[in-house]
Coordinates of C-alpha atoms in Angstrom, one line a residue:
M1399 CA -55.4 85.6 75.0
H1400 CA -52.4 87.6 74.2
R1401 CA -50.7 86.3 77.1
A1402 CA -51.3 82.5 76.4
M1403 CA -50.1 83.2 72.7
T1404 CA -46.8 84.7 74.1
G1405 CA -46.4 82.2 76.6
G1406 CA -46.8 79.6 73.9
I1407 CA -44.2 81.1 71.5
I1408 CA -41.7 81.3 74.4
A1409 CA -42.2 77.9 75.1
I1410 CA -41.8 76.9 71.3
V1411 CA -38.7 78.9 71.1
A1412 CA -37.3 77.3 74.5
V1413 CA -37.9 74.0 72.9
A1414 CA -36.1 75.1 69.6
L1415 CA -33.3 76.5 71.7
W1416 CA -33.2 73.1 73.6
G1417 CA -33.0 71.2 70.6
V1418 CA -30.0 73.6 69.4
A1419 CA -28.4 73.2 72.7
S1420 CA -28.4 69.5 72.6
F1421 CA -26.9 69.2 69.3
F1422 CA -23.9 71.3 70.0
G1423 CA -23.3 70.0 73.3
L1424 CA -23.6 73.2 75.3
P1425 CA -23.4 72.9 78.9
S1426 CA -26.0 71.3 81.2
M1427 CA -26.7 74.5 82.8
V1428 CA -27.9 76.0 79.9
H1429 CA -30.2 73.1 79.0
M1430 CA -31.7 73.4 82.7
E1431 CA -32.8 76.8 82.2
L1432 CA -34.6 76.0 78.9
A1433 CA -36.0 73.3 80.6
E1434 CA -37.2 75.2 83.3
L1435 CA -38.5 78.0 80.9
A1436 CA -40.5 75.4 79.1
A1437 CA -42.0 74.1 82.3
R1438 CA -43.1 77.6 83.4
T1439 CA -44.9 78.1 79.9
G1440 CA -46.6 74.9 80.3
Y1441 CA -44.3 72.4 78.7
E1442 CA -44.2 69.8 81.5
V1443 CA -45.7 66.4 82.2
K1444 CA -49.1 66.4 83.3
K1445 CA -50.6 63.2 81.4
V1446 CA -49.2 59.7 80.7
E1447 CA -51.0 57.9 77.8
V1448 CA -50.0 54.0 77.9
R1449 CA -51.1 52.3 74.5
G1450 CA -50.8 48.4 73.5
T1451 CA -51.2 46.8 76.4
D1452 CA -53.8 43.6 76.4
K1453 CA -53.3 41.0 78.8
M1454 CA -50.5 42.4 81.0
D1455 CA -51.2 44.7 84.1
D1456 CA -50.5 48.3 82.9
A1457 CA -50.2 49.7 86.4
P1458 CA -46.3 48.9 86.8
V1459 CA -45.8 51.0 83.6
Y1460 CA -47.8 53.8 84.7
T1461 CA -45.9 53.7 87.8
I1462 CA -42.7 54.2 86.3
A1463 CA -44.1 56.8 83.7
L1464 CA -45.7 58.6 86.5
G1465 CA -42.5 59.2 88.1
Q1466 CA -42.2 62.2 85.5
V1467 CA -44.8 64.0 86.1
D1468 CA -44.5 67.6 87.0
R1469 CA -41.3 67.5 85.4
S1470 CA -40.3 69.6 82.5
M1471 CA -40.7 67.7 79.1
L1472 CA -37.5 68.8 78.2
N1473 CA -36.0 67.2 81.7
V1474 CA -37.5 63.8 80.9
D1475 CA -34.9 61.3 80.3
L1476 CA -37.0 59.3 77.6
S1477 CA -34.1 56.5 77.2
A1478 CA -34.3 55.9 81.1
V1479 CA -38.2 55.8 81.3
Q1480 CA -37.8 53.5 78.4
H1481 CA -35.2 51.0 79.7
D1482 CA -36.9 50.7 83.1
I1483 CA -40.5 49.8 81.5
A1484 CA -38.5 47.4 78.8
R1485 CA -37.5 45.6 82.0
L1486 CA -41.1 44.7 83.0
S1487 CA -41.6 40.8 82.3
W1488 CA -44.5 41.1 79.9
V1489 CA -42.8 44.0 77.8
K1490 CA -41.2 42.8 74.3
E1491 CA -40.5 46.3 73.2
A1492 CA -41.3 49.9 74.5
R1493 CA -41.2 53.4 73.1
V1494 CA -41.7 56.3 75.1
F1495 CA -41.7 59.5 73.4
R1496 CA -43.2 63.2 74.0
R1497 CA -46.5 64.7 72.7
L1498 CA -46.0 68.5 73.6
P1499 CA -47.0 70.4 75.3
E1500 CA -47.9 67.8 78.5
T1501 CA -48.1 64.4 77.6
L1502 CA -45.8 61.4 77.8
V1503 CA -46.4 58.7 75.4
V1504 CA -45.7 55.0 76.4
D1505 CA -46.3 52.3 73.5
I1506 CA -46.0 48.9 74.4
I1507 CA -45.6 45.6 72.6
E1508 CA -46.5 42.7 74.9
R1509 CA -44.8 39.6 75.0
T1510 CA -47.0 36.5 73.8
P1511 CA -47.7 33.7 76.4
A1512 CA -46.8 30.3 74.8
A1513 CA -46.8 27.9 77.5
V1514 CA -47.1 27.1 81.1
W1515 CA -44.0 25.9 83.0
Q1516 CA -44.1 23.7 85.8
Y1517 CA -41.0 23.2 88.4
K1518 CA -40.8 22.7 91.9
G1519 CA -44.5 22.6 92.2
L1520 CA -44.9 26.0 90.8
L1521 CA -46.8 27.0 87.8
T1522 CA -45.7 30.1 85.8
L1523 CA -46.7 31.6 82.4
I1524 CA -44.1 31.9 79.6
D1525 CA -43.6 33.0 76.2
E1526 CA -42.0 31.4 73.1
S1527 CA -38.6 32.4 74.3
G1528 CA -39.2 31.0 77.7
V1529 CA -39.2 34.1 79.3
V1530 CA -41.5 34.1 82.7
L1531 CA -44.1 36.4 82.7
E1532 CA -46.2 35.7 85.7
P1533 CA -47.3 33.3 88.3
V1534 CA -50.2 31.0 87.2
V1535 CA -52.9 30.4 89.9
P1536 CA -53.9 26.7 90.3
G1537 CA -57.1 25.7 88.8
K1538 CA -56.7 28.5 86.8
Q1539 CA -54.5 27.5 84.0
P1540 CA -54.6 28.6 80.5
A1541 CA -55.0 26.3 77.5
L1542 CA -51.4 26.3 76.7
P1543 CA -48.8 23.4 76.5
L1544 CA -47.4 22.5 79.9
L1545 CA -43.5 22.3 80.0
I1546 CA -42.3 20.4 83.1
G1547 CA -39.1 20.1 84.8
E1548 CA -35.7 22.2 85.5
N1549 CA -34.8 24.5 82.6
A1550 CA -37.7 23.4 80.6
N1551 CA -38.9 26.7 80.1
R1552 CA -35.4 27.7 78.3
Q1553 CA -36.1 25.0 76.1
A1554 CA -39.2 26.0 75.0
P1555 CA -37.9 27.6 71.5
R1556 CA -36.4 24.2 70.9
F1557 CA -39.6 22.5 71.7
A1558 CA -41.6 24.7 69.6
Q1559 CA -39.4 23.9 66.8
L1560 CA -39.5 20.2 67.5
M1561 CA -43.2 20.2 67.2
E1562 CA -43.1 21.9 63.7
A1563 CA -41.7 18.8 62.3
A1564 CA -44.9 17.3 62.9
P1565 CA -47.9 20.1 62.9
A1566 CA -50.5 17.3 62.9
L1567 CA -49.7 16.3 66.3
K1568 CA -49.9 19.8 67.8
P1569 CA -53.8 19.8 68.4
T1570 CA -53.3 16.4 70.2
L1571 CA -50.7 17.8 72.7
L1572 CA -50.9 18.2 76.4
G1573 CA -47.8 19.2 77.4
A1574 CA -44.0 17.3 77.5
T1575 CA -41.6 16.9 80.2
W1576 CA -37.7 17.8 79.8
V1577 CA -36.1 14.8 81.3
G1578 CA -32.5 14.9 82.6
N1579 CA -31.8 18.1 80.9
R1580 CA -31.2 16.1 77.4
R1581 CA -34.7 14.9 76.2
W1582 CA -38.4 15.2 75.8
D1583 CA -41.1 12.9 76.9
V1584 CA -44.3 14.1 75.1
Q1585 CA -47.5 13.9 76.8
F1586 CA -50.9 13.9 74.7
Q1587 CA -54.2 14.9 75.7
S1588 CA -55.4 11.3 75.5
G1589 CA -53.2 9.8 78.5
E1590 CA -50.3 8.4 76.3
T1591 CA -46.6 9.3 76.4
L1592 CA -44.2 9.4 73.8
A1593 CA -40.4 9.2 74.9
L1594 CA -38.3 10.9 72.3
P1595 CA -34.3 10.3 71.9
E1596 CA -31.8 13.1 72.6
G1597 CA -30.8 15.3 69.9
D1598 CA -32.9 17.8 68.0
E1599 CA -32.6 15.8 64.7
L1600 CA -33.0 12.3 66.2
A1601 CA -36.2 13.8 68.3
A1602 CA -37.7 15.3 65.4
A1603 CA -37.2 12.4 63.0
A1604 CA -38.8 10.1 65.8
L1605 CA -41.8 12.6 66.0
V1606 CA -42.3 12.4 62.4
D1607 CA -42.2 8.8 62.3
F1608 CA -44.6 8.7 65.2
A1609 CA -47.2 11.0 63.3
R1610 CA -46.9 8.8 60.1
L1611 CA -47.5 5.6 62.2
D1612 CA -50.7 7.6 64.2
G1613 CA -52.0 8.6 60.7
T1614 CA -51.7 5.1 59.5
H1615 CA -52.8 3.4 62.6
R1616 CA -54.7 5.9 64.8
L1617 CA -52.5 5.1 67.8
L1618 CA -53.8 7.9 69.9
G1619 CA -56.8 7.5 72.1
R1620 CA -56.9 3.4 72.2
G1621 CA -55.6 3.1 75.8
I1622 CA -51.9 2.8 75.0
Q1623 CA -50.0 3.5 78.0
R1624 CA -46.6 4.5 76.7
F1625 CA -44.7 4.6 73.4
D1626 CA -40.9 4.5 73.4
M1627 CA -39.1 5.9 70.1
R1628 CA -35.5 6.5 71.8
D1629 CA -34.2 3.8 69.8
P1630 CA -34.1 5.0 66.2
D1631 CA -34.4 1.5 65.0
K1632 CA -37.4 0.3 67.4
F1633 CA -41.0 1.5 68.3
V1634 CA -42.0 0.3 71.9
M1635 CA -45.3 0.0 73.1
R1636 CA -46.7 -0.3 76.6
M1637 CA -50.3 -1.7 76.8
P1638 CA -52.5 -1.8 80.1
K1639 CA -52.9 -5.2 81.8
G1640 CA -54.9 -7.2 79.5
K1641 CA -55.2 -5.2 76.7
T1642 CA -54.2 -6.6 73.2
P1643 CA -51.8 -4.3 71.4
P1644 CA -52.8 -3.1 67.9
A1645 CA -51.2 -4.8 65.0
I1646 CA -48.6 -2.8 63.7
V1647 CA -45.7 -3.4 60.9
D1648 CA -43.6 -0.9 60.1
E1649 CA -40.7 -1.0 57.2
H1650 CA -38.5 1.6 59.5
R1651 CA -38.6 0.3 63.0
D1652 CA -38.8 -3.0 64.9
V1653 CA -42.2 -2.9 66.8
T1654 CA -42.2 -4.5 69.9
Q1655 CA -44.4 -4.2 73.4
Q1656 CA -43.3 -3.9 77.1
P1657 CA -44.8 -5.5 79.9
P1658 CA -47.8 -3.4 81.5
E1659 CA -47.2 -0.7 84.2
P1660 CA -48.1 -2.3 87.6
E1661 CA -50.5 0.3 88.5
T1662 CA -53.5 2.0 86.7
P1663 CA -51.7 5.0 85.0
A1664 CA -53.0 8.5 86.4
S1665 CA -55.1 10.9 84.2
A1666 CA -52.9 13.0 81.7
P1667 CA -52.8 16.2 83.9
Q1668 CA -52.1 14.3 86.7
A1669 CA -49.5 12.1 85.0
L1670 CA -47.9 15.3 83.9
A1671 CA -47.9 16.7 87.7
S1672 CA -46.2 13.6 89.1
R1673 CA -43.2 13.9 86.7
D1674 CA -42.5 17.5 87.8
Q1675 CA -38.5 17.3 87.7
G1676 CA -38.1 19.6 91.1

């Protein structure tokens, strides 16, 4: 017991001296000798504790942190370990610290999945900033909006902001296609497509107008194929063959009808998939 107490005191003194040496910028050899002394008295990495992971696979975090096992606690480069962990796709923030005498603790703040991005036939999970998190297995797609097209993931923050203009439409949303790297086609769960104009302000204004018209005339779920609001003065509807368009009069836009598409439209998920810009 006396030996254990002596070893503990030596380790504490070594840690204190290491801190002093770091503060005053003493030679690295002094650091090494103090670190080795601390390790000999039990102050070396024996355990790794990862906290804060939920949806992500924490195995890569352990792989990085376990690379420090059996190293003196004083020789662990916390900044380097933290940097390597922060580079993992799921990690939004990481903090690594020592819990003396033998544990390296990693605190993780995960990124939150916000949408699925489809491009060139591949599905990937992305967060609200458009950061790619991991591939999505076909058939096991989470209940998140589907963003389609080249660079659609990079537009995810702008699309989320766009939908905030008309929050009443959020529960009806299936996904959206980023068309020509300049504007959105919005797809609803009931199968309709809404073509929005270019530009954030014009697109938001059109979406607000559509939400107003839908609230007044219950447009969604009535079998209409497509709404086109790219022209700020017009509201164009495309009806299936043989179907009568709803009677709509609007003081802000001229309501017109387009000829029906030649073929029966695909179901909503199929329609979105067919419009992959890859």
